[in-house]
Amino acid sequence: MSERLELNDELLCAYMDGELDAEMRGRVERALVDDAGARVRLERMRAADERLKSEIPLSALQPNDALSARILDGTPLPSASRPPLRVAAVITALAAGIAGVIVGFMFARSQEVPATPFVAAAPAPSLSGASSNRLLLAALDNGESGKSIEEGGRSARIILTFESDDGRYCRAFRSHEAGAAAEGVACRDGGQWEVVAWDGTVDPDEGFRAAGASELLDDVMDRLGGGAALEPADERALIEQHWSTPPQ
Amino acid sequence: MPEFRRELVELLPRLRRFASVLTRSHDDAEDVVQAAVERALRHADSWQQGTRLDSWLYRIMQNLWRDELRAHRRRAEPLDSHADIAGADGRDVTIRHIQTSEARQALDELPEEQRMVIVLVVLDGMSYQETASILEVPVGTVMSRLARGRAKLAASLGEGPQRMRAAK
């Protein structure tokens, strides 16, 4: 005699979705006979599914769909309607020698953001001297948020720009190069950019970033504090002024 | 490349639905889809025929939306899901549907992690394994998120008229 089966919601969902093998499916069906509560839950979830399917249908592609026409005829896509995603074009990439995986931040959560890059297993990109990452530097100096700068097989893209609590302009960026991708934050200090955060765990194939890695970058930006992300016009003005205007 | 473009076009309805559930906004969804398509076209060479194009596009959209949320968060802008959705090109019909659908409202109230599992499993009909692969989480996580999300949806939608009255 088999043990009584507990019909929890996970099991009921797997039953609904056809994810159980024949034996387990039979056990669930036998258990349902004696479990009125589970039958009610199952029917309510099924009803909710049907509501979702009927009220959120798959819209048919219209013959005059502008985006599909552009995809098919190969004409460039227009800018998206609003600034943050207008950006969103190509993946970012970086200069040589930065294909590393970061292990973690070198500071405790309670500490201030340090002035040096937080890199454990691999060096952050250099932004000064002979070994500087010119592509990233160009993106930091002149790149508008969301637009990629590409060179060869590499690219760099600014995600957003903001002013930190200590009065520096900072830019979150993403880079991509030869199978390696990274994200970071650089802040302008003394007329130069300095990488203050570096995360090399980004999936270069556009997959989800590791949860911890994403949080690291967000955490750094939270710690840097400051104002809202700059609007495109303000950002362009700073670029034209070579970042010479001190933050207000 | 022509085949790649055709496949992209065929995917558009699903991409739009996925994006609308992800962003909870018609305009944001359109932006995310367009940006994802643009990115996919630029990197078409790296896509291998025979692999799932939809999974790749879904991941791109999630990454794009993550960047968008970061920018919004820094601007301290509320992500009002159904704000500024005026449409002069016929989209208002769809928008009105989004606004008035009780199921859509109940889905929008779920955390993103549960919405994503539900759109993939319930609306897209993907297997748990496929869903786990797209979201890069274990199958067990897919199961728990799905069960929690469905239970909440069932509770919300099961209340029906009472819920609607309470909202007035």
Short mmCIF file of C-alpha atoms in Angstrom, two decimals:
data_model
loop_
_atom_site.label_atom_id
_atom_site.label_comp_id
_atom_site.label_asym_id
_atom_site.label_seq_id
_atom_site.Cartn_x
_atom_site.Cartn_y
_atom_site.Cartn_z
CA MET A 1 0.00 0.00 0.00
CA SER A 2 1.49 3.32 -1.06
CA GLU A 3 1.80 6.26 1.26
CA ARG A 4 -0.91 8.88 1.07
CA LEU A 5 0.05 11.55 -1.42
CA GLU A 6 0.05 15.15 -0.27
CA LEU A 7 -1.55 17.18 -3.02
CA ASN A 8 0.25 20.48 -2.62
CA ASP A 9 -0.01 23.26 -5.21
CA GLU A 10 3.31 22.38 -6.85
CA LEU A 11 2.13 18.84 -7.48
CA LEU A 12 -1.25 20.01 -8.72
CA CYS A 13 0.45 22.43 -11.11
CA ALA A 14 2.74 19.72 -12.45
CA TYR A 15 -0.36 17.56 -12.96
CA MET A 16 -2.14 20.36 -14.81
CA ASP A 17 0.88 21.03 -17.00
CA GLY A 18 1.48 17.42 -18.01
CA GLU A 19 4.82 17.32 -16.23
CA LEU A 20 4.22 14.04 -14.36
CA ASP A 21 5.01 10.56 -15.55
CA ALA A 22 2.18 8.08 -15.93
CA GLU A 23 2.66 6.50 -12.53
CA MET A 24 2.64 9.77 -10.62
CA ARG A 25 -0.24 11.04 -12.68
CA GLY A 26 -2.25 7.99 -11.64
CA ARG A 27 -1.38 8.51 -7.99
CA VAL A 28 -2.50 12.14 -8.17
CA GLU A 29 -5.78 11.19 -9.79
CA ARG A 30 -6.47 8.56 -7.14
CA ALA A 31 -5.61 10.99 -4.36
CA LEU A 32 -7.88 13.64 -5.83
CA VAL A 33 -10.86 11.34 -5.41
CA ASP A 34 -10.52 11.57 -1.65
CA ASP A 35 -9.40 15.18 -1.37
CA ALA A 36 -12.20 17.62 -2.03
CA GLY A 37 -10.06 20.60 -1.03
CA ALA A 38 -7.41 19.73 -3.59
CA ARG A 39 -10.07 19.32 -6.26
CA VAL A 40 -11.35 22.80 -5.55
CA ARG A 41 -7.84 24.28 -5.68
CA LEU A 42 -7.14 22.47 -8.91
CA GLU A 43 -10.31 23.74 -10.54
CA ARG A 44 -9.70 27.30 -9.37
CA MET A 45 -6.19 27.25 -10.82
CA ARG A 46 -7.49 25.80 -14.06
CA ALA A 47 -10.15 28.48 -14.24
CA ALA A 48 -7.53 31.16 -13.60
CA ASP A 49 -5.41 29.74 -16.42
CA GLU A 50 -8.35 29.88 -18.80
CA ARG A 51 -9.05 33.47 -17.81
CA LEU A 52 -5.44 34.39 -18.53
CA LYS A 53 -5.46 32.68 -21.90
CA SER A 54 -8.70 34.26 -23.00
CA GLU A 55 -8.04 37.76 -21.65
CA ILE A 56 -4.37 37.96 -22.63
CA PRO A 57 -4.50 36.44 -26.10
CA LEU A 58 -1.73 36.29 -28.61
CA SER A 59 -2.43 39.20 -30.91
CA ALA A 60 -2.25 38.33 -34.57
CA LEU A 61 0.44 40.08 -36.53
CA GLN A 62 -1.20 42.81 -38.59
CA PRO A 63 -0.30 43.06 -42.29
CA ASN A 64 0.75 46.66 -41.82
CA ASP A 65 2.91 45.99 -38.78
CA ALA A 66 5.70 48.53 -39.06
CA LEU A 67 8.28 46.59 -37.10
CA SER A 68 7.83 43.39 -39.07
CA ALA A 69 8.08 45.32 -42.33
CA ARG A 70 11.35 46.83 -41.24
CA ILE A 71 12.71 43.50 -40.15
CA LEU A 72 11.90 41.93 -43.48
CA ASP A 73 13.12 44.70 -45.75
CA GLY A 74 16.24 45.34 -43.74
CA THR A 75 15.77 49.06 -43.22
CA PRO A 76 17.19 50.43 -40.01
CA LEU A 77 14.84 50.40 -37.08
CA PRO A 78 13.79 53.79 -35.78
CA SER A 79 14.67 54.85 -32.29
CA ALA A 80 12.44 53.44 -29.62
CA SER A 81 10.01 55.88 -28.13
CA ARG A 82 11.70 56.78 -24.90
CA PRO A 83 15.21 57.59 -23.78
CA PRO A 84 16.34 54.66 -21.66
CA LEU A 85 15.54 52.06 -24.24
CA ARG A 86 16.38 54.24 -27.19
CA VAL A 87 19.78 53.26 -26.11
CA ALA A 88 19.38 49.65 -26.21
CA ALA A 89 21.22 48.50 -29.21
CA VAL A 90 24.22 46.32 -29.12
CA ILE A 91 25.94 44.53 -26.41
CA THR A 92 28.88 46.14 -24.84
CA ALA A 93 32.42 45.06 -25.08
CA LEU A 94 35.74 45.89 -23.74
CA ALA A 95 39.35 46.14 -24.55
CA ALA A 96 41.93 43.45 -24.23
CA GLY A 97 42.85 41.76 -21.04
CA ILE A 98 39.71 42.07 -19.04
CA ALA A 99 38.10 38.75 -19.62
CA GLY A 100 37.95 37.85 -16.01
CA VAL A 101 35.45 36.75 -13.53
CA ILE A 102 35.01 38.80 -10.51
CA VAL A 103 34.75 36.97 -7.26
CA GLY A 104 33.13 39.62 -5.23
CA PHE A 105 33.44 43.03 -3.81
CA MET A 106 36.36 43.65 -1.58
CA PHE A 107 34.43 45.64 0.89
CA ALA A 108 31.87 44.81 3.47
CA ARG A 109 28.32 45.86 2.89
CA SER A 110 28.50 48.39 5.65
CA GLN A 111 31.55 50.14 4.27
CA GLU A 112 31.74 53.08 1.95
CA VAL A 113 32.46 52.54 -1.70
CA PRO A 114 36.23 52.38 -1.96
CA ALA A 115 38.22 54.50 -4.34
CA THR A 116 39.81 51.51 -5.98
CA PRO A 117 38.20 49.01 -8.31
CA PHE A 118 36.65 46.10 -6.55
CA VAL A 119 38.21 43.25 -8.37
CA ALA A 120 39.18 39.96 -6.97
CA ALA A 121 40.04 37.47 -9.67
CA ALA A 122 40.75 39.71 -12.62
CA PRO A 123 41.89 43.25 -13.22
CA ALA A 124 39.42 45.94 -14.02
CA PRO A 125 40.10 47.85 -17.22
CA SER A 126 42.69 50.54 -17.00
CA LEU A 127 41.51 53.97 -18.05
CA SER A 128 44.85 55.75 -18.02
CA GLY A 129 48.33 55.22 -19.33
CA ALA A 130 49.55 53.11 -22.22
CA SER A 131 47.41 50.13 -21.35
CA SER A 132 44.18 52.08 -21.14
CA ASN A 133 41.04 50.66 -22.60
CA ARG A 134 40.46 53.23 -25.30
CA LEU A 135 37.11 51.88 -26.36
CA LEU A 136 35.65 52.09 -22.89
CA LEU A 137 37.26 55.46 -22.37
CA ALA A 138 35.65 56.72 -25.56
CA ALA A 139 32.27 55.45 -24.40
CA LEU A 140 32.67 57.11 -21.01
CA ASP A 141 33.78 60.39 -22.56
CA ASN A 142 31.36 60.62 -25.46
CA GLY A 143 28.80 57.84 -25.34
CA GLU A 144 25.14 58.61 -24.83
CA SER A 145 23.24 56.20 -22.64
CA GLY A 146 22.05 53.24 -24.60
CA LYS A 147 24.22 53.73 -27.65
CA SER A 148 27.03 51.35 -28.28
CA ILE A 149 30.47 52.13 -29.50
CA GLU A 150 31.93 49.28 -31.47
CA GLU A 151 35.38 48.50 -32.70
CA GLY A 152 36.30 45.22 -34.27
CA GLY A 153 34.60 42.55 -32.25
CA ARG A 154 34.34 44.70 -29.18
CA SER A 155 31.76 47.13 -27.94
CA ALA A 156 31.07 49.37 -24.98
CA ARG A 157 27.77 50.87 -24.00
CA ILE A 158 26.75 53.31 -21.32
CA ILE A 159 23.73 52.14 -19.34
CA LEU A 160 23.05 55.34 -17.43
CA THR A 161 24.71 58.43 -15.98
CA PHE A 162 24.16 59.89 -12.53
CA GLU A 163 25.71 62.19 -9.99
CA SER A 164 26.99 60.57 -6.83
CA ASP A 165 26.53 61.84 -3.31
CA ASP A 166 30.12 63.04 -3.22
CA GLY A 167 29.62 65.21 -6.29
CA ARG A 168 31.14 63.04 -9.02
CA TYR A 169 29.58 62.14 -12.31
CA CYS A 170 29.35 58.37 -12.60
CA ARG A 171 28.40 56.14 -15.49
CA ALA A 172 27.28 52.52 -15.43
CA PHE A 173 28.51 50.66 -18.47
CA ARG A 174 28.58 47.27 -20.12
CA SER A 175 31.29 45.86 -22.28
CA HIS A 176 31.63 42.86 -24.49
CA GLU A 177 34.58 41.26 -26.12
CA ALA A 178 35.40 37.87 -27.53
CA GLY A 179 33.08 35.79 -25.46
CA ALA A 180 33.41 37.84 -22.30
CA ALA A 181 31.05 40.47 -21.02
CA ALA A 182 31.21 42.73 -18.04
CA GLU A 183 29.43 45.56 -16.31
CA GLY A 184 30.87 48.29 -14.21
CA VAL A 185 30.60 51.77 -12.83
CA ALA A 186 33.15 54.50 -13.50
CA CYS A 187 33.22 57.89 -11.81
CA ARG A 188 34.94 61.05 -12.95
CA ASP A 189 37.48 62.30 -10.51
CA GLY A 190 40.18 64.91 -11.07
CA GLY A 191 39.46 65.08 -14.77
CA GLN A 192 39.76 61.33 -15.28
CA TRP A 193 37.49 58.34 -15.23
CA GLU A 194 38.06 55.75 -12.57
CA VAL A 195 36.41 52.35 -12.46
CA VAL A 196 34.87 51.96 -9.02
CA ALA A 197 32.97 48.74 -9.66
CA TRP A 198 33.59 45.88 -12.00
CA ASP A 199 31.56 42.76 -12.54
CA GLY A 200 32.83 40.20 -14.99
CA THR A 201 30.12 37.62 -14.41
CA VAL A 202 27.76 38.92 -17.06
CA ASP A 203 26.63 36.28 -19.49
CA PRO A 204 28.12 37.24 -22.86
CA ASP A 205 25.36 35.38 -24.66
CA GLU A 206 22.73 37.67 -23.25
CA GLY A 207 21.55 35.25 -20.66
CA PHE A 208 20.46 36.26 -17.23
CA ARG A 209 23.26 37.55 -15.15
CA ALA A 210 24.03 35.63 -12.05
CA ALA A 211 21.70 36.98 -9.42
CA GLY A 212 24.48 37.91 -7.05
CA ALA A 213 26.39 39.73 -9.75
CA SER A 214 23.47 41.91 -10.70
CA GLU A 215 22.92 42.82 -7.13
CA LEU A 216 26.54 43.78 -6.74
CA LEU A 217 26.34 46.44 -9.40
CA ASP A 218 23.04 47.76 -8.13
CA ASP A 219 24.46 47.76 -4.64
CA VAL A 220 27.41 49.90 -5.70
CA MET A 221 25.14 52.40 -7.41
CA ASP A 222 23.01 52.59 -4.30
CA ARG A 223 26.08 53.24 -2.21
CA LEU A 224 27.28 55.96 -4.51
CA GLY A 225 23.90 57.53 -3.95
CA GLY A 226 23.22 60.88 -5.51
CA GLY A 227 20.59 62.05 -7.85
CA ALA A 228 18.46 60.59 -10.52
CA ALA A 229 19.79 59.27 -13.79
CA LEU A 230 20.50 62.21 -16.03
CA GLU A 231 18.09 62.97 -18.80
CA PRO A 232 19.50 62.64 -22.33
CA ALA A 233 19.69 66.41 -22.86
CA ASP A 234 21.66 66.95 -19.65
CA GLU A 235 23.93 64.07 -20.52
CA ARG A 236 24.60 65.47 -24.00
CA ALA A 237 25.42 68.86 -22.52
CA LEU A 238 27.99 67.32 -20.21
CA ILE A 239 29.54 65.38 -23.06
CA GLU A 240 29.83 68.53 -25.15
CA GLN A 241 31.43 70.32 -22.22
CA HIS A 242 33.85 67.42 -21.74
CA TRP A 243 32.41 66.82 -18.28
CA SER A 244 33.88 70.07 -17.09
CA THR A 245 30.74 71.38 -15.40
CA PRO A 246 30.82 70.50 -11.75
CA PRO A 247 27.73 68.69 -10.53
CA GLN A 248 25.11 70.90 -8.98
CA MET B 1 19.67 36.01 -42.94
CA PRO B 2 16.29 36.13 -44.76
CA GLU B 3 15.26 33.01 -42.85
CA PHE B 4 16.41 34.59 -39.60
CA ARG B 5 14.37 37.69 -40.33
CA ARG B 6 11.28 35.65 -41.16
CA GLU B 7 11.59 33.73 -37.92
CA LEU B 8 11.90 36.99 -36.03
CA VAL B 9 8.72 38.33 -37.58
CA GLU B 10 6.85 35.14 -36.77
CA LEU B 11 7.94 35.51 -33.18
CA LEU B 12 6.73 39.10 -32.82
CA PRO B 13 3.31 38.34 -31.31
CA ARG B 14 4.88 36.17 -28.64
CA LEU B 15 7.65 38.67 -28.01
CA ARG B 16 5.08 41.41 -27.54
CA ARG B 17 3.01 39.39 -25.12
CA PHE B 18 6.08 38.39 -23.15
CA ALA B 19 7.25 42.00 -23.04
CA SER B 20 3.85 43.29 -21.98
CA VAL B 21 3.82 40.89 -19.03
CA LEU B 22 7.44 41.73 -18.22
CA THR B 23 7.01 45.50 -18.32
CA ARG B 24 3.30 45.82 -17.52
CA SER B 25 3.19 48.67 -20.00
CA HIS B 26 2.29 48.75 -23.65
CA ASP B 27 4.79 51.44 -24.57
CA ASP B 28 7.63 49.92 -22.60
CA ALA B 29 6.84 46.55 -24.13
CA GLU B 30 7.06 47.97 -27.65
CA ASP B 31 10.38 49.60 -26.81
CA VAL B 32 11.78 46.41 -25.33
CA VAL B 33 10.69 44.34 -28.30
CA GLN B 34 12.16 46.77 -30.78
CA ALA B 35 15.43 47.03 -28.91
CA ALA B 36 15.65 43.26 -28.60
CA VAL B 37 14.97 42.80 -32.31
CA GLU B 38 17.61 45.36 -33.14
CA ARG B 39 20.10 43.56 -30.96
CA ALA B 40 19.22 40.18 -32.39
CA LEU B 41 19.67 41.47 -35.94
CA ARG B 42 23.07 42.87 -35.12
CA HIS B 43 24.13 39.58 -33.64
CA ALA B 44 22.36 37.30 -36.08
CA ASP B 45 25.66 35.73 -37.05
CA SER B 46 26.11 34.34 -33.58
CA TRP B 47 22.73 32.60 -33.59
CA GLN B 48 22.88 28.96 -34.60
CA GLN B 49 20.05 27.67 -36.74
CA GLY B 50 18.24 24.93 -34.92
CA THR B 51 18.59 26.54 -31.53
CA ARG B 52 15.65 28.32 -29.99
CA LEU B 53 15.36 31.86 -31.18
CA ASP B 54 12.51 32.61 -28.78
CA SER B 55 14.58 31.72 -25.73
CA TRP B 56 17.38 33.98 -26.89
CA LEU B 57 15.03 36.90 -27.50
CA TYR B 58 13.33 36.40 -24.14
CA ARG B 59 16.66 36.61 -22.38
CA ILE B 60 17.64 39.73 -24.31
CA MET B 61 14.37 41.39 -23.33
CA GLN B 62 14.85 40.57 -19.69
CA ASN B 63 18.31 42.09 -19.74
CA LEU B 64 17.08 45.21 -21.51
CA TRP B 65 14.29 45.61 -19.01
CA ARG B 66 16.70 45.24 -16.14
CA ASP B 67 18.68 48.19 -17.48
CA GLU B 68 15.48 50.15 -17.87
CA LEU B 69 14.52 49.49 -14.27
CA ARG B 70 17.91 50.67 -13.13
CA ALA B 71 17.45 53.94 -14.95
CA HIS B 72 13.95 54.40 -13.58
CA ARG B 73 15.10 53.63 -10.10
CA ARG B 74 17.76 56.28 -10.32
CA ARG B 75 15.23 58.76 -11.60
CA ALA B 76 12.88 57.77 -8.77
CA GLU B 77 10.15 57.44 -11.39
CA PRO B 78 7.23 55.25 -10.45
CA LEU B 79 6.81 52.54 -13.01
CA ASP B 80 3.16 53.19 -13.46
CA SER B 81 2.19 50.27 -15.57
CA HIS B 82 -0.63 51.79 -17.52
CA ALA B 83 0.29 55.45 -17.58
CA ASP B 84 0.78 57.44 -20.75
CA ILE B 85 -0.69 54.91 -23.04
CA ALA B 86 -2.43 57.14 -25.45
CA GLY B 87 -2.43 55.73 -28.93
CA ALA B 88 -3.15 57.42 -32.19
CA ASP B 89 -2.38 54.50 -34.40
CA GLY B 90 -4.97 51.97 -33.45
CA ARG B 91 -3.12 50.62 -30.47
CA ASP B 92 -5.67 52.12 -28.11
CA VAL B 93 -7.92 49.15 -28.64
CA THR B 94 -5.28 46.83 -27.29
CA ILE B 95 -4.44 49.26 -24.54
CA ARG B 96 -8.03 49.51 -23.43
CA HIS B 97 -8.13 45.77 -23.28
CA ILE B 98 -5.05 45.71 -21.09
CA GLN B 99 -6.57 48.28 -18.77
CA THR B 100 -9.87 46.59 -18.32
CA SER B 101 -8.88 42.95 -18.18
CA GLU B 102 -9.22 41.67 -14.68
CA ALA B 103 -6.91 38.78 -15.44
CA ARG B 104 -4.27 41.20 -16.68
CA GLN B 105 -4.61 43.24 -13.52
CA ALA B 106 -4.29 40.17 -11.33
CA LEU B 107 -1.22 39.04 -13.26
CA ASP B 108 0.36 42.48 -13.03
CA GLU B 109 0.03 42.38 -9.27
CA LEU B 110 2.30 39.36 -9.03
CA PRO B 111 6.06 39.72 -8.49
CA GLU B 112 8.06 39.71 -11.71
CA GLU B 113 9.59 36.30 -11.01
CA GLN B 114 6.12 34.75 -10.82
CA ARG B 115 4.81 36.65 -13.83
CA MET B 116 7.66 35.41 -15.96
CA VAL B 117 7.09 31.79 -15.06
CA ILE B 118 3.36 32.11 -15.71
CA VAL B 119 3.75 33.75 -19.09
CA LEU B 120 6.17 31.05 -20.20
CA VAL B 121 4.33 28.02 -18.82
CA VAL B 122 0.68 29.02 -18.96
CA LEU B 123 0.56 31.41 -21.91
CA ASP B 124 3.47 30.15 -24.00
CA GLY B 125 3.00 26.49 -23.13
CA MET B 126 6.66 25.86 -22.41
CA SER B 127 7.82 22.92 -20.36
CA TYR B 128 9.27 23.42 -16.91
CA GLN B 129 12.69 22.50 -18.25
CA GLU B 130 12.48 25.06 -21.07
CA THR B 131 11.27 27.70 -18.65
CA ALA B 132 14.07 26.91 -16.23
CA SER B 133 16.56 27.22 -19.06
CA ILE B 134 15.29 30.63 -20.18
CA LEU B 135 15.17 32.02 -16.66
CA GLU B 136 18.36 30.22 -15.66
CA VAL B 137 16.91 28.87 -12.46
CA PRO B 138 16.44 25.27 -11.30
CA VAL B 139 13.27 23.44 -12.30
CA GLY B 140 12.31 23.33 -8.62
CA THR B 141 12.34 27.11 -8.54
CA VAL B 142 10.09 27.23 -11.58
CA MET B 143 7.68 24.89 -9.81
CA SER B 144 7.55 26.87 -6.60
CA ARG B 145 7.14 30.21 -8.38
CA LEU B 146 4.45 28.78 -10.59
CA ALA B 147 2.53 27.30 -7.68
CA ARG B 148 2.66 30.54 -5.69
CA GLY B 149 1.70 32.64 -8.67
CA ARG B 150 -1.17 30.42 -9.71
CA ALA B 151 -2.52 30.23 -6.18
CA LYS B 152 -2.56 34.03 -5.96
CA LEU B 153 -4.18 34.36 -9.36
CA ALA B 154 -6.82 31.82 -8.45
CA ALA B 155 -7.54 33.72 -5.25
CA SER B 156 -7.71 37.08 -7.04
CA LEU B 157 -9.80 35.94 -9.96
CA GLY B 158 -11.95 33.68 -7.84
CA GLU B 159 -13.17 36.66 -5.85
CA GLY B 160 -14.58 38.15 -9.04
CA PRO B 161 -17.43 40.53 -8.32
CA GLN B 162 -16.39 41.18 -4.70
CA ARG B 163 -12.98 42.24 -5.88
CA MET B 164 -14.45 44.56 -8.46
CA ARG B 165 -16.81 46.12 -5.92
CA ALA B 166 -14.04 46.62 -3.42
CA ALA B 167 -12.02 48.46 -6.02
CA LYS B 168 -14.78 50.99 -6.61
#
